[in-house]
Short mmCIF file of C-alpha atoms in Angstrom, two decimals:
data_model
loop_
_atom_site.label_atom_id
_atom_site.label_comp_id
_atom_site.label_asym_id
_atom_site.label_seq_id
_atom_site.Cartn_x
_atom_site.Cartn_y
_atom_site.Cartn_z
CA MET A 1 -13.63 -1.88 21.55
CA SER A 2 -12.43 -1.54 17.96
CA GLY A 3 -14.29 -0.97 14.70
CA ILE A 4 -16.05 1.96 13.04
CA ARG A 5 -17.93 3.14 16.14
CA LYS A 6 -14.82 3.22 18.31
CA ILE A 7 -12.89 5.31 15.81
CA GLN A 8 -15.78 7.72 15.37
CA GLN A 9 -15.78 8.21 19.15
CA LEU A 10 -12.01 8.76 19.18
CA ARG A 11 -12.23 11.35 16.41
CA SER A 12 -15.08 13.12 18.18
CA ASN A 13 -12.97 13.34 21.34
CA LEU A 14 -10.00 14.72 19.40
CA GLN A 15 -12.14 17.53 18.01
CA ARG A 16 -12.80 18.81 21.51
CA PRO A 17 -10.27 21.38 22.83
CA GLN A 18 -7.27 19.71 23.93
CA THR A 19 9.55 4.84 10.01
CA THR A 20 11.40 2.65 11.80
CA GLN A 21 10.51 -1.00 11.17
CA THR A 22 11.14 -4.22 12.99
CA SER A 23 12.26 -7.35 11.20
CA THR A 24 8.59 -8.31 10.75
CA PRO A 25 7.85 -8.37 6.99
CA SER A 26 5.60 -5.57 5.80
CA GLN A 27 2.01 -6.47 5.01
CA GLU A 28 1.05 -2.90 4.13
CA ILE A 29 0.22 -1.56 0.69
CA TYR A 30 1.19 1.95 -0.39
CA LEU A 31 -0.39 3.80 -3.30
CA LYS A 32 1.40 6.46 -5.33
CA ASP A 33 -0.02 9.35 -7.34
CA GLY A 34 -2.62 8.05 -9.79
CA ASP A 35 -2.73 4.51 -8.37
CA GLN A 36 -6.04 2.84 -7.66
CA ALA A 37 -6.63 -0.39 -5.79
CA PHE A 38 -9.63 -2.70 -5.95
CA LEU A 39 -10.23 -4.57 -2.73
CA GLN A 40 -12.66 -6.25 -0.40
CA ALA A 41 -12.32 -5.49 3.28
CA ALA A 42 -11.55 -8.37 5.61
CA ALA A 43 -12.77 -6.04 8.33
CA THR A 44 -16.48 -5.73 9.02
CA GLY A 45 -16.21 -2.40 10.80
CA GLU A 46 -18.42 -3.64 13.60
CA ASP A 47 -17.70 -3.30 17.31
CA ASN A 48 -14.69 -5.33 18.51
CA ASP A 49 -13.52 -5.89 14.93
CA LYS A 50 -9.86 -6.79 15.37
CA TYR A 51 -9.19 -6.22 11.67
CA PHE A 52 -10.11 -2.50 11.85
CA ASP A 53 -8.50 -0.14 14.31
CA GLN A 54 -6.79 3.17 14.89
CA VAL A 55 -3.00 3.34 15.11
CA GLN A 56 -0.84 6.23 16.26
CA MET A 57 2.76 6.60 15.16
CA TYR A 58 5.72 8.78 16.00
CA THR A 59 7.82 9.65 12.94
CA TRP A 60 11.09 11.56 13.02
CA ASP A 61 14.29 11.87 11.01
CA ARG A 62 16.87 9.14 11.40
CA GLU A 63 20.51 10.08 11.74
CA GLY A 64 22.18 9.31 8.43
CA GLY A 65 18.95 9.58 6.45
CA GLY A 66 15.54 7.99 6.38
CA LEU A 67 12.88 8.00 9.05
CA ASN A 68 12.21 6.40 12.38
CA ASN A 69 8.69 5.11 13.05
CA LEU A 70 7.57 3.98 16.48
CA LEU A 71 4.10 2.97 17.57
CA PHE A 72 2.40 5.04 20.26
CA HIS A 73 0.99 2.40 22.61
CA ASP A 74 0.77 1.91 26.35
CA THR A 75 3.11 -1.11 26.13
CA VAL A 76 5.76 0.60 23.97
CA ASP A 77 8.70 2.45 25.51
CA ASP A 78 8.75 5.82 23.73
CA SER A 79 11.48 7.44 25.83
CA ILE A 80 13.71 7.59 22.75
CA VAL A 81 11.25 9.80 20.87
CA PRO A 82 12.36 13.46 20.60
CA ALA A 83 10.45 15.74 22.95
CA ASP A 84 9.05 17.85 20.11
CA GLN A 85 7.37 14.89 18.39
CA SER A 86 3.71 13.97 18.75
CA PRO A 87 2.04 10.81 17.41
CA THR A 88 -0.10 10.98 14.28
CA ALA A 89 -3.33 8.99 14.10
CA LYS A 90 -4.38 6.78 11.18
CA PHE A 91 -7.13 4.27 10.62
CA ALA A 92 -6.06 0.85 9.43
CA PHE A 93 -7.82 -2.27 8.22
CA TRP A 94 -7.08 -5.61 6.61
CA ALA A 95 -8.37 -6.07 3.06
CA TYR A 96 -7.97 -8.53 0.22
CA ILE A 97 -6.34 -6.62 -2.63
CA PHE A 98 -7.41 -7.99 -6.00
CA GLU A 99 -5.39 -5.65 -8.20
CA VAL A 100 -3.77 -2.25 -8.35
CA TYR A 101 -3.76 -0.05 -11.44
CA HIS A 102 -0.65 2.12 -11.62
CA ALA A 103 -0.34 5.38 -13.53
CA THR A 104 3.36 4.77 -14.24
CA LEU A 105 5.53 1.72 -14.76
CA THR A 106 8.29 1.45 -12.17
CA GLU A 107 11.36 -0.74 -12.19
CA ARG A 108 9.62 -3.07 -9.75
CA GLY A 109 6.70 -3.17 -12.14
CA ARG A 110 8.93 -4.20 -15.02
CA GLU A 111 10.44 -6.95 -12.93
CA ALA A 112 7.02 -8.12 -11.73
CA GLY A 113 5.50 -8.02 -15.21
CA TRP A 114 2.73 -5.48 -14.70
CA LYS A 115 0.39 -5.64 -17.68
CA ARG A 116 0.00 -2.53 -19.85
CA ILE A 117 -3.64 -1.74 -20.64
CA GLU A 118 -5.77 1.25 -21.57
CA ASP A 119 -8.30 2.87 -19.27
CA PRO A 120 -11.71 3.97 -20.62
CA SER A 121 -10.25 7.31 -21.71
CA GLY A 122 -7.53 5.59 -23.73
CA LYS A 123 -4.73 6.39 -21.30
CA GLN A 124 -2.08 3.72 -20.72
CA ILE A 125 -1.99 2.29 -17.21
CA TYR A 126 -0.35 -0.77 -15.66
CA LYS A 127 -2.19 -3.59 -13.95
CA GLU A 128 -0.64 -5.38 -10.98
CA LYS A 129 -2.32 -8.57 -9.78
CA VAL A 130 -1.94 -8.75 -6.01
CA ASP A 131 -4.49 -11.33 -4.80
CA ALA A 132 -3.37 -11.15 -1.18
CA PHE A 133 -4.47 -9.80 2.18
CA LYS A 134 -2.78 -6.49 2.94
CA ILE A 135 -3.21 -3.65 5.41
CA ILE A 136 -4.56 -0.32 4.24
CA HIS A 137 -3.75 2.59 6.53
CA LEU A 138 -4.65 6.16 5.74
CA SER A 139 -4.82 9.53 7.43
CA TYR A 140 -8.28 10.76 8.38
CA GLY A 141 -7.94 13.82 6.17
CA ARG A 142 -9.15 17.34 6.77
CA ASN A 143 -12.41 17.22 8.72
CA ASN A 144 -12.15 13.41 8.52
CA TYR A 145 -13.07 13.45 4.82
CA VAL A 146 -11.16 10.23 4.02
CA PHE A 147 -12.55 8.28 6.95
CA ASN A 148 -16.04 9.59 6.29
CA GLN A 149 -16.01 8.08 2.81
CA LEU A 150 -15.44 4.69 4.40
CA THR A 151 -18.14 5.18 7.01
CA ASP A 152 -20.57 6.16 4.23
CA ILE A 153 -19.91 2.80 2.55
CA TYR A 154 -20.34 1.03 5.88
CA ASN A 155 -23.64 2.79 6.48
CA ASP A 156 -24.91 2.03 2.95
CA TRP A 157 -23.86 -1.63 2.99
CA GLY A 158 -24.53 -2.31 6.65
CA ILE A 159 -21.15 -4.02 6.87
CA LEU A 160 -17.76 -3.11 5.47
CA ASN A 161 -16.89 -6.38 3.72
CA LYS A 162 -20.04 -6.71 1.61
CA GLY A 163 -18.52 -5.79 -1.75
CA VAL A 164 -15.58 -4.43 -3.71
CA MET A 165 -14.25 -0.95 -3.05
CA ARG A 166 -11.88 1.23 -5.02
CA ILE A 167 -9.30 3.43 -3.33
CA LYS A 168 -7.53 6.00 -5.52
CA ARG A 169 -4.71 8.32 -4.62
CA THR A 170 -4.25 11.68 -6.31
CA GLY A 171 -1.18 13.81 -5.58
CA ALA A 172 2.40 13.08 -4.63
CA GLY A 173 3.18 15.29 -1.64
CA MET A 174 2.01 15.94 1.89
CA THR A 175 -0.04 18.98 0.93
CA ASP A 176 -1.62 17.94 -2.37
CA THR A 177 -2.47 14.29 -1.75
CA SER A 178 -6.09 13.17 -1.55
CA TYR A 179 -7.82 9.79 -1.43
CA THR A 180 -11.12 8.69 -2.93
CA ILE A 181 -12.85 5.62 -1.49
CA ALA A 182 -15.90 4.38 -3.36
CA PRO A 183 -18.03 1.25 -3.69
CA THR A 184 -18.03 -0.56 -7.04
CA THR A 185 -20.31 -3.04 -8.78
CA ARG A 186 -17.52 -5.54 -9.38
CA GLU A 187 -18.54 -9.08 -8.49
CA LEU A 188 -15.27 -10.39 -7.07
CA LYS A 189 -15.08 -12.51 -3.96
CA ALA A 190 -12.18 -12.57 -1.51
CA PRO A 191 -11.17 -15.81 0.22
CA GLU A 192 -12.59 -16.42 3.66
CA VAL A 193 -10.29 -14.83 6.21
CA GLY A 194 -11.54 -16.52 9.36
CA ASP A 195 -9.11 -15.99 12.23
CA THR A 196 -5.94 -16.36 10.15
CA LEU A 197 -4.63 -12.79 10.30
CA PRO A 198 -3.16 -10.94 13.28
CA SER A 199 -5.24 -8.10 14.63
CA ILE A 200 -4.29 -4.59 13.53
CA GLU A 201 -3.00 -3.93 17.04
CA GLU A 202 -0.91 -7.13 17.07
CA TYR A 203 0.58 -6.42 13.67
CA PHE A 204 1.60 -2.83 14.44
CA LEU A 205 2.99 -3.81 17.83
CA GLU A 206 5.12 -6.49 16.21
CA ARG A 207 6.33 -4.32 13.35
CA TYR A 208 6.58 -0.87 14.94
CA GLY A 209 6.79 -1.64 18.66
CA GLU A 210 10.53 -1.00 18.76
CA LEU A 211 13.13 0.77 16.68
CA TRP A 212 14.56 -1.31 13.88
CA THR A 213 18.25 -1.61 13.01
CA PRO A 214 18.64 -2.33 9.28
CA ASN A 215 20.68 -5.34 8.23
CA ALA A 216 21.77 -6.67 4.86
CA GLU A 217 18.55 -8.60 4.29
CA ALA A 218 16.32 -5.75 5.39
CA THR A 219 18.00 -3.25 3.07
CA ALA A 220 17.52 -5.40 -0.02
CA ALA A 221 15.36 -4.21 -2.92
CA PRO A 222 11.84 -3.37 -1.74
CA THR A 223 8.74 -5.27 -2.79
CA ALA A 224 6.14 -3.76 -5.08
CA THR A 225 4.17 -2.56 -2.08
CA ALA A 226 7.09 -1.34 0.02
CA PRO A 227 7.15 2.40 0.80
CA SER A 228 9.84 4.93 0.08
CA ALA A 229 10.88 7.36 2.80
CA ALA A 230 8.59 9.97 1.21
CA ASP A 231 5.66 7.55 1.29
CA ILE A 232 6.19 6.81 4.99
CA ASN A 233 6.50 10.50 5.78
CA GLU A 234 3.23 11.23 3.97
CA LEU A 235 1.40 8.27 5.49
CA PHE A 236 2.57 8.70 9.07
#
């Protein structure tokens, strides 16, 4: 069973006493300090929702720099993982990303033509049109505060994909980063997803089910949503 209820049960159990990539192209989106994304979940959050699930990842330093990421899963051989490493849990879901507002203009943003606009306070920000299905994956946060924001929306709406949400990241490091997830009144409509996307489990198995050896193509310039090593370390 996947979905909101399953993850709540998993988190309840955890509270009792007790990035290496494959060649699969990334479908994940990573927010930096000050970024905010407007999206509509493809996931419903209901029981057996294949588009919403928990993932657990091992992350450790790679020889020569960077990070190894390997999925913790009963079908994945994790014998290569250092003995002092434990997997970290995240919740992940597919969503249609309409746009991302960035606090700063990056080189990728210049190349992609992000549009400079002003927010209501008059501050300059940069608008990136995404218009694509991407995976959001976030840590639960202290006392599950990040996940609880999402469950509050689910409880209010009755289903996770009813409307448009905003996710905002504040902070740049592992200790000062926080996420705000809130419903909005925007009247945007995502395309019908049907059965066109892989499940969260299928995607993470394909992308993180084995250690990845970089090649010339894989080490090319990252896309606008590709993570840096610091991003991966913070996220996993």
